[in-house]
Amino acid sequence: MPNGLFGGMMPVLEKGLDLSVMRHKLIASNIANEETPGYKARDIDFQKELNKVMGKSKISMTGTHSSHFAIGKASSGGIEIQTERGVGDGIDGNTVSLEREMVKMAENKLRHDAAMTLLSRKFEGLKSAIIGGR
């Protein structure tokens, strides 16, 4: 099979799950720092990063394993972490909006759940094929 066992979808689903976990951590960090003076909310462009895996641009990973991401600097493991500037700056320079972060968290959960459902169905189909539909 030229595209692997799942027709090339496995790397996309795997990276989608990795990205949703990374984004969840960033959003949780933003929420935890809601009242930290000068804190700038951080996020990733989920679609842009997923497109890299889908062949629309090349992905370059660093680290000991392709699924390991370190959260910190503006670019991490080939994943561009964006800092939100000027978006709802408070008097103290903090850009975190609890409402915006909660919406992003809900959207991210939907993406994660969708990828998990697709992956689960792929494996259920494989299991059914192996055991003969019993």
PDB file of C-alpha atoms in Angstrom:
ATOM      1  CA  MET A   1       0.000   0.000   0.000  1.00  0.00           C
ATOM      2  CA  PRO A   2       1.587   3.256  -1.073  1.00  0.00           C
ATOM      3  CA  ASN A   3       0.008   5.477   1.595  1.00  0.00           C
ATOM      4  CA  GLY A   4       0.352   3.125   4.540  1.00  0.00           C
ATOM      5  CA  LEU A   5      -2.232   1.251   6.515  1.00  0.00           C
ATOM      6  CA  PHE A   6      -4.697   4.126   6.861  1.00  0.00           C
ATOM      7  CA  GLY A   7      -4.125   5.847   3.527  1.00  0.00           C
ATOM      8  CA  GLY A   8      -1.893   8.581   4.925  1.00  0.00           C
ATOM      9  CA  MET A   9      -4.370   9.734   7.578  1.00  0.00           C
ATOM     10  CA  MET A  10      -2.409   8.412  10.571  1.00  0.00           C
ATOM     11  CA  PRO A  11       0.269  11.167  10.570  1.00  0.00           C
ATOM     12  CA  VAL A  12      -2.419  13.838  10.211  1.00  0.00           C
ATOM     13  CA  LEU A  13      -4.503  12.419  13.077  1.00  0.00           C
ATOM     14  CA  GLU A  14      -1.422  11.924  15.234  1.00  0.00           C
ATOM     15  CA  LYS A  15      -0.199  15.472  14.648  1.00  0.00           C
ATOM     16  CA  GLY A  16      -3.705  16.832  15.160  1.00  0.00           C
ATOM     17  CA  LEU A  17      -3.800  15.192  18.577  1.00  0.00           C
ATOM     18  CA  ASP A  18      -0.303  16.444  19.421  1.00  0.00           C
ATOM     19  CA  LEU A  19      -1.248  19.976  18.399  1.00  0.00           C
ATOM     20  CA  SER A  20      -4.487  19.928  20.373  1.00  0.00           C
ATOM     21  CA  VAL A  21      -2.613  18.798  23.498  1.00  0.00           C
ATOM     22  CA  MET A  22       0.008  21.508  23.000  1.00  0.00           C
ATOM     23  CA  ARG A  23      -2.672  24.139  22.407  1.00  0.00           C
ATOM     24  CA  HIS A  24      -4.543  22.987  25.522  1.00  0.00           C
ATOM     25  CA  LYS A  25      -1.387  23.544  27.584  1.00  0.00           C
ATOM     26  CA  LEU A  26      -0.902  27.019  26.112  1.00  0.00           C
ATOM     27  CA  ILE A  27      -4.520  27.991  26.788  1.00  0.00           C
ATOM     28  CA  ALA A  28      -4.312  26.614  30.342  1.00  0.00           C
ATOM     29  CA  SER A  29      -1.150  28.666  30.866  1.00  0.00           C
ATOM     30  CA  ASN A  30      -2.934  31.756  29.570  1.00  0.00           C
ATOM     31  CA  ILE A  31      -5.823  31.197  31.979  1.00  0.00           C
ATOM     32  CA  ALA A  32      -3.424  30.633  34.886  1.00  0.00           C
ATOM     33  CA  ASN A  33      -1.726  33.954  34.080  1.00  0.00           C
ATOM     34  CA  GLU A  34      -4.914  35.961  33.622  1.00  0.00           C
ATOM     35  CA  GLU A  35      -3.923  38.372  36.376  1.00  0.00           C
ATOM     36  CA  THR A  36      -0.154  38.396  35.821  1.00  0.00           C
ATOM     37  CA  PRO A  37       0.954  41.941  34.941  1.00  0.00           C
ATOM     38  CA  GLY A  38       2.518  42.168  31.480  1.00  0.00           C
ATOM     39  CA  TYR A  39       1.668  38.579  30.524  1.00  0.00           C
ATOM     40  CA  LYS A  40       0.964  38.118  26.808  1.00  0.00           C
ATOM     41  CA  ALA A  41      -1.444  35.350  25.830  1.00  0.00           C
ATOM     42  CA  ARG A  42       0.121  32.651  23.635  1.00  0.00           C
ATOM     43  CA  ASP A  43      -1.396  30.342  21.051  1.00  0.00           C
ATOM     44  CA  ILE A  44      -0.628  28.343  17.926  1.00  0.00           C
ATOM     45  CA  ASP A  45      -2.276  28.506  14.517  1.00  0.00           C
ATOM     46  CA  PHE A  46      -3.729  24.987  14.588  1.00  0.00           C
ATOM     47  CA  GLN A  47      -4.689  24.880  10.895  1.00  0.00           C
ATOM     48  CA  LYS A  48      -1.341  26.247   9.711  1.00  0.00           C
ATOM     49  CA  GLU A  49       0.571  23.687  11.747  1.00  0.00           C
ATOM     50  CA  LEU A  50      -1.683  20.828  10.621  1.00  0.00           C
ATOM     51  CA  ASN A  51      -1.257  21.902   6.994  1.00  0.00           C
ATOM     52  CA  LYS A  52       2.476  21.338   7.397  1.00  0.00           C
ATOM     53  CA  VAL A  53       1.798  17.653   8.003  1.00  0.00           C
ATOM     54  CA  MET A  54      -0.693  17.444   5.156  1.00  0.00           C
ATOM     55  CA  GLY A  55       2.075  18.369   2.713  1.00  0.00           C
ATOM     56  CA  LYS A  56       1.182  22.002   2.099  1.00  0.00           C
ATOM     57  CA  SER A  57       4.529  22.947   3.609  1.00  0.00           C
ATOM     58  CA  LYS A  58       7.347  21.012   5.223  1.00  0.00           C
ATOM     59  CA  ILE A  59       7.495  20.426   8.935  1.00  0.00           C
ATOM     60  CA  SER A  60      10.793  20.456  10.765  1.00  0.00           C
ATOM     61  CA  MET A  61      10.856  18.846  14.159  1.00  0.00           C
ATOM     62  CA  THR A  62      13.538  19.007  16.801  1.00  0.00           C
ATOM     63  CA  GLY A  63      13.919  17.044  19.969  1.00  0.00           C
ATOM     64  CA  THR A  64      14.293  13.415  20.888  1.00  0.00           C
ATOM     65  CA  HIS A  65      10.978  12.341  19.415  1.00  0.00           C
ATOM     66  CA  SER A  66       8.677  13.925  16.845  1.00  0.00           C
ATOM     67  CA  SER A  67       5.770  14.068  19.303  1.00  0.00           C
ATOM     68  CA  HIS A  68       7.698  15.927  22.015  1.00  0.00           C
ATOM     69  CA  PHE A  69       7.036  19.658  22.203  1.00  0.00           C
ATOM     70  CA  ALA A  70       8.625  22.086  24.595  1.00  0.00           C
ATOM     71  CA  ILE A  71       6.490  25.089  25.399  1.00  0.00           C
ATOM     72  CA  GLY A  72       8.448  28.259  25.834  1.00  0.00           C
ATOM     73  CA  LYS A  73      10.084  30.379  23.182  1.00  0.00           C
ATOM     74  CA  ALA A  74       8.452  31.936  20.116  1.00  0.00           C
ATOM     75  CA  SER A  75       9.206  28.821  18.072  1.00  0.00           C
ATOM     76  CA  SER A  76       9.227  25.407  19.655  1.00  0.00           C
ATOM     77  CA  GLY A  77      10.013  22.156  17.914  1.00  0.00           C
ATOM     78  CA  GLY A  78       9.095  23.607  14.540  1.00  0.00           C
ATOM     79  CA  ILE A  79       5.768  24.831  15.936  1.00  0.00           C
ATOM     80  CA  GLU A  80       5.325  28.588  15.846  1.00  0.00           C
ATOM     81  CA  ILE A  81       3.971  29.911  19.122  1.00  0.00           C
ATOM     82  CA  GLN A  82       2.304  33.271  18.633  1.00  0.00           C
ATOM     83  CA  THR A  83       2.115  35.945  21.292  1.00  0.00           C
ATOM     84  CA  GLU A  84      -1.040  38.027  21.183  1.00  0.00           C
ATOM     85  CA  ARG A  85      -0.186  41.717  21.288  1.00  0.00           C
ATOM     86  CA  GLY A  86      -2.594  44.595  21.582  1.00  0.00           C
ATOM     87  CA  VAL A  87      -5.582  42.289  21.954  1.00  0.00           C
ATOM     88  CA  GLY A  88      -7.507  43.596  24.921  1.00  0.00           C
ATOM     89  CA  ASP A  89      -4.453  44.975  26.708  1.00  0.00           C
ATOM     90  CA  GLY A  90      -5.373  45.736  30.284  1.00  0.00           C
ATOM     91  CA  ILE A  91      -3.931  48.585  32.290  1.00  0.00           C
ATOM     92  CA  ASP A  92      -1.186  46.209  33.422  1.00  0.00           C
ATOM     93  CA  GLY A  93      -0.332  45.106  29.840  1.00  0.00           C
ATOM     94  CA  ASN A  94      -1.898  41.661  30.207  1.00  0.00           C
ATOM     95  CA  THR A  95      -3.603  40.421  27.006  1.00  0.00           C
ATOM     96  CA  VAL A  96      -5.503  37.455  28.487  1.00  0.00           C
ATOM     97  CA  SER A  97      -9.289  37.501  28.147  1.00  0.00           C
ATOM     98  CA  LEU A  98     -10.830  34.695  30.181  1.00  0.00           C
ATOM     99  CA  GLU A  99     -13.860  34.571  27.870  1.00  0.00           C
ATOM    100  CA  ARG A 100     -11.688  34.329  24.734  1.00  0.00           C
ATOM    101  CA  GLU A 101      -9.532  31.611  26.303  1.00  0.00           C
ATOM    102  CA  MET A 102     -12.583  29.572  27.323  1.00  0.00           C
ATOM    103  CA  VAL A 103     -13.933  29.754  23.752  1.00  0.00           C
ATOM    104  CA  LYS A 104     -10.545  28.625  22.414  1.00  0.00           C
ATOM    105  CA  MET A 105     -10.495  25.789  24.962  1.00  0.00           C
ATOM    106  CA  ALA A 106     -13.947  24.596  23.832  1.00  0.00           C
ATOM    107  CA  GLU A 107     -12.958  24.743  20.138  1.00  0.00           C
ATOM    108  CA  ASN A 108      -9.751  22.878  20.888  1.00  0.00           C
ATOM    109  CA  LYS A 109     -11.646  20.171  22.784  1.00  0.00           C
ATOM    110  CA  LEU A 110     -13.937  19.657  19.783  1.00  0.00           C
ATOM    111  CA  ARG A 111     -10.916  19.228  17.490  1.00  0.00           C
ATOM    112  CA  HIS A 112      -9.299  16.791  19.904  1.00  0.00           C
ATOM    113  CA  ASP A 113     -12.498  14.767  20.303  1.00  0.00           C
ATOM    114  CA  ALA A 114     -13.003  14.627  16.518  1.00  0.00           C
ATOM    115  CA  ALA A 115      -9.455  13.363  15.945  1.00  0.00           C
ATOM    116  CA  MET A 116      -9.861  10.767  18.710  1.00  0.00           C
ATOM    117  CA  THR A 117     -13.160   9.583  17.222  1.00  0.00           C
ATOM    118  CA  LEU A 118     -11.642   9.226  13.745  1.00  0.00           C
ATOM    119  CA  LEU A 119      -8.604   7.408  15.098  1.00  0.00           C
ATOM    120  CA  SER A 120     -10.786   5.094  17.164  1.00  0.00           C
ATOM    121  CA  ARG A 121     -12.924   4.263  14.124  1.00  0.00           C
ATOM    122  CA  LYS A 122      -9.808   3.537  12.040  1.00  0.00           C
ATOM    123  CA  PHE A 123      -8.583   1.082  14.656  1.00  0.00           C
ATOM    124  CA  GLU A 124     -12.031  -0.490  15.072  1.00  0.00           C
ATOM    125  CA  GLY A 125     -12.129  -1.079  11.305  1.00  0.00           C
ATOM    126  CA  LEU A 126      -8.682  -2.657  11.427  1.00  0.00           C
ATOM    127  CA  LYS A 127      -9.677  -4.828  14.381  1.00  0.00           C
ATOM    128  CA  SER A 128     -12.819  -5.945  12.554  1.00  0.00           C
ATOM    129  CA  ALA A 129     -10.789  -6.847   9.466  1.00  0.00           C
ATOM    130  CA  ILE A 130      -8.296  -8.844  11.526  1.00  0.00           C
ATOM    131  CA  ILE A 131     -10.848 -10.883  13.470  1.00  0.00           C
ATOM    132  CA  GLY A 132     -13.127 -11.305  10.476  1.00  0.00           C
ATOM    133  CA  GLY A 133     -16.060  -9.241  11.687  1.00  0.00           C
ATOM    134  CA  ARG A 134     -16.880 -11.565  14.591  1.00  0.00           C
TER     135      ARG A 134
END
